[in-house]
PDB file of C-alpha atoms in Angstrom:
ATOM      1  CA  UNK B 299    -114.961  57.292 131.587  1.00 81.00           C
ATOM      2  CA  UNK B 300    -113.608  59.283 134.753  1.00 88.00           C
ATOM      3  CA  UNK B 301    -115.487  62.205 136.364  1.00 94.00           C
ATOM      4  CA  UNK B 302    -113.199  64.541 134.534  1.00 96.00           C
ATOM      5  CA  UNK B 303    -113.788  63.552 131.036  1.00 93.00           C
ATOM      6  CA  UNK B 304    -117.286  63.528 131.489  1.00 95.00           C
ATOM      7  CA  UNK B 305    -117.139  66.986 132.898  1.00 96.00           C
ATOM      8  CA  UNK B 306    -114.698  67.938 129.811  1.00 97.00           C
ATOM      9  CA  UNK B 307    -117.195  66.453 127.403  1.00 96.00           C
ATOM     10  CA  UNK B 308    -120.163  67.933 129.192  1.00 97.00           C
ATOM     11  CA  UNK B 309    -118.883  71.447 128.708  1.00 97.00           C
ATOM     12  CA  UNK B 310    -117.410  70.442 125.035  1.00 97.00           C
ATOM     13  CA  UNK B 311    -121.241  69.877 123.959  1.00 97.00           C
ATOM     14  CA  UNK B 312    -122.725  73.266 125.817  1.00 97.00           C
ATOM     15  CA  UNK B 313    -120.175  75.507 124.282  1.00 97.00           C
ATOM     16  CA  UNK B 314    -120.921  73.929 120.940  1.00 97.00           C
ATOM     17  CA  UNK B 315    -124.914  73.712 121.388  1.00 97.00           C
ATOM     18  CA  UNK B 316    -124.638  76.895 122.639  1.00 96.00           C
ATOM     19  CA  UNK B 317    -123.320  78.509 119.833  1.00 95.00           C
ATOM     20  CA  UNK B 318    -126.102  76.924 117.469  1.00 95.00           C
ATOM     21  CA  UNK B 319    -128.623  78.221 120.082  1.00 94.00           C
ATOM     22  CA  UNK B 320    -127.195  81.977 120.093  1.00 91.00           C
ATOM     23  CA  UNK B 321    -128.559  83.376 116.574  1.00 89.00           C
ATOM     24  CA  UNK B 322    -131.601  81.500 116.670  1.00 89.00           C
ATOM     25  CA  UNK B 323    -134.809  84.357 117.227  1.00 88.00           C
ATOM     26  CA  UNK B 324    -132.000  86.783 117.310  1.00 85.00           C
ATOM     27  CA  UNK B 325    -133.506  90.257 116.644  1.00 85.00           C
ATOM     28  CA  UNK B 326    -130.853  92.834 115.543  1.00 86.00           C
ATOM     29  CA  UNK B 327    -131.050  96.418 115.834  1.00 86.00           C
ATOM     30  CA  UNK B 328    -131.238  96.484 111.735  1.00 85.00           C
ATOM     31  CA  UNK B 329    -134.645  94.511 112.193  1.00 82.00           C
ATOM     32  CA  UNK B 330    -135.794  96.669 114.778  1.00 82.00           C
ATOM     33  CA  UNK B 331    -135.110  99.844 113.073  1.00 84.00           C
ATOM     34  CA  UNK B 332    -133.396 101.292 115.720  1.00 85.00           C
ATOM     35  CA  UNK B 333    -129.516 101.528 115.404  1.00 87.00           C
ATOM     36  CA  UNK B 334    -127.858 103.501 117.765  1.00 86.00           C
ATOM     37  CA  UNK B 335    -125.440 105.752 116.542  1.00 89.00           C
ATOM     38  CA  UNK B 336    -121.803 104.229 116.814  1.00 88.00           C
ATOM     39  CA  UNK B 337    -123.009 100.481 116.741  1.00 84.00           C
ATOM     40  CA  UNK B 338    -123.491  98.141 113.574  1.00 85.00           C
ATOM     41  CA  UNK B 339    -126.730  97.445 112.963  1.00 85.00           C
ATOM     42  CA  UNK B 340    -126.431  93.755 113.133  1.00 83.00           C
ATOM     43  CA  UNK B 341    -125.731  94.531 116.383  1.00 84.00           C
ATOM     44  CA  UNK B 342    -128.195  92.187 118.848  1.00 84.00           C
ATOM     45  CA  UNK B 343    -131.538  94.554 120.687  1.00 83.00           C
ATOM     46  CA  UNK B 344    -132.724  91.817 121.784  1.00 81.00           C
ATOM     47  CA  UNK B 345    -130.803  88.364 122.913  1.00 83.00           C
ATOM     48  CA  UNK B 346    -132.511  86.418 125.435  1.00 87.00           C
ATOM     49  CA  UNK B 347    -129.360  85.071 126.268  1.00 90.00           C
ATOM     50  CA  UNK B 348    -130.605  83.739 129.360  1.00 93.00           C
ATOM     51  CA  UNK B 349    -133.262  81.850 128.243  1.00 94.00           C
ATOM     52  CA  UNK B 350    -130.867  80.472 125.566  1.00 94.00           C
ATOM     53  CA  UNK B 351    -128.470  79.340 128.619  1.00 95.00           C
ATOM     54  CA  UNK B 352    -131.492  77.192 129.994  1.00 96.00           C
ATOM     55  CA  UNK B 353    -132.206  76.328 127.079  1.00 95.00           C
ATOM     56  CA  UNK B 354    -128.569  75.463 125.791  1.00 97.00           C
ATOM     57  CA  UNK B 355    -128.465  73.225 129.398  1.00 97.00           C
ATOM     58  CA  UNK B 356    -131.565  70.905 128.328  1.00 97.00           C
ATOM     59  CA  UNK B 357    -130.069  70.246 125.013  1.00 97.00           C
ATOM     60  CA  UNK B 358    -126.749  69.354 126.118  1.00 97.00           C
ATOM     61  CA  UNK B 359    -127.522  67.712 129.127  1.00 97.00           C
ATOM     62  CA  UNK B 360    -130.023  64.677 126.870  1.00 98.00           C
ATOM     63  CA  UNK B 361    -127.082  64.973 123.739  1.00 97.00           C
ATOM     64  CA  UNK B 362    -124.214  64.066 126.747  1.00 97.00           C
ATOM     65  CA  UNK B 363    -126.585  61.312 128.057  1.00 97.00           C
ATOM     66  CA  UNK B 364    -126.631  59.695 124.777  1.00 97.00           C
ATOM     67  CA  UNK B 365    -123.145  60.395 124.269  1.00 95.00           C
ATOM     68  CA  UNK B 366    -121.983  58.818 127.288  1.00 95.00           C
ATOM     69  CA  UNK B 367    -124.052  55.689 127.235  1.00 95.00           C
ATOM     70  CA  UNK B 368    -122.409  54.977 123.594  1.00 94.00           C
ATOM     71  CA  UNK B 369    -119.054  55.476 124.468  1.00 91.00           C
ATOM     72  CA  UNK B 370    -119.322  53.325 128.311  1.00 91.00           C
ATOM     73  CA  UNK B 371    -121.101  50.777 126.524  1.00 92.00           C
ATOM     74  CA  UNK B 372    -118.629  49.985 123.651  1.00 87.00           C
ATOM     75  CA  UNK B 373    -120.620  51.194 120.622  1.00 90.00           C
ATOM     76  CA  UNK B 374    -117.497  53.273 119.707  1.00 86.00           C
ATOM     77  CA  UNK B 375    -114.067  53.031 120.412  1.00 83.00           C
ATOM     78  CA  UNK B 376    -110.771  54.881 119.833  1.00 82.00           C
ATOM     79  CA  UNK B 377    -109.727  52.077 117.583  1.00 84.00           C
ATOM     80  CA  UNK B 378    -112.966  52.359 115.650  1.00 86.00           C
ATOM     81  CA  UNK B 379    -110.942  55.734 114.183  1.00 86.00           C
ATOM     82  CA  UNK B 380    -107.808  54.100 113.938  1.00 87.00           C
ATOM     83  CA  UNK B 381    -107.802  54.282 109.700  1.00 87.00           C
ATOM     84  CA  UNK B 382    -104.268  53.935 109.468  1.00 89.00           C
ATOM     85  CA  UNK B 383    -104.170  51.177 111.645  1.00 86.00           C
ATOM     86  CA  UNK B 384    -101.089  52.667 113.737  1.00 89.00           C
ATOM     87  CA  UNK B 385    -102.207  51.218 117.374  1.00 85.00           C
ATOM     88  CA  UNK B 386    -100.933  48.358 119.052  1.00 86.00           C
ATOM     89  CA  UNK B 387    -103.088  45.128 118.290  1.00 82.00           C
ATOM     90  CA  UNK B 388    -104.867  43.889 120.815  1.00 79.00           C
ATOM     91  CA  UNK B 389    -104.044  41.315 123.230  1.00 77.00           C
ATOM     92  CA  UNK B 390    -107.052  38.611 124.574  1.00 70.00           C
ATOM     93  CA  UNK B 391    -105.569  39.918 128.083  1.00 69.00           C
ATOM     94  CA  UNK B 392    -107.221  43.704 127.296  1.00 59.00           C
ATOM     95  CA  UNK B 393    -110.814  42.107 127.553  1.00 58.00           C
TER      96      UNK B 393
END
């Protein structure tokens, strides 16, 4: 794997961690009881979004880890989600 498409993947798996870490302990201005004229209600008071960020790091950081050592060590492989079987087969030279 080059240095790019670990970088890629790293920031694949933040974005998406991050977005299951955004609405979790999310208190809305509808729970608080104080909506500010103009705004929705579901409308976040208060986010922590950066403790969420540091959070959203940790979890992404040990789920690339494990990622990474399965796909540099073999245990998956492009071909392993060839279902249609439309690559090339593979030569004994490839090994």
């Amino acid at each position: 794997m080059s240095i790019t498409s670990a970088l890629v993947m790293y920031a694949v798996v933040w974005f998406m961690t991050f977005l299951m870490v955004i609405p979790v302990r999310l208190q809305t201005q509808g729970d608080v009881g104080k909506v500010v004229p103009g705004t929705q209600a579901g409308a976040p008071e208060h986010h922590h979004l950066k403790k969420k960020a540091w959070i959203t790091t940790a979890i992404a950081a040990v789920v690339w880890a494990i990622l990474f050592w399965i796909i540099t060590q073999g245990i998956i492989e492009v071909r392993d989600f060839d279902w249609m079987n439309r690559l090339p087969p593979v030569s004994e030279s490839d090994y």
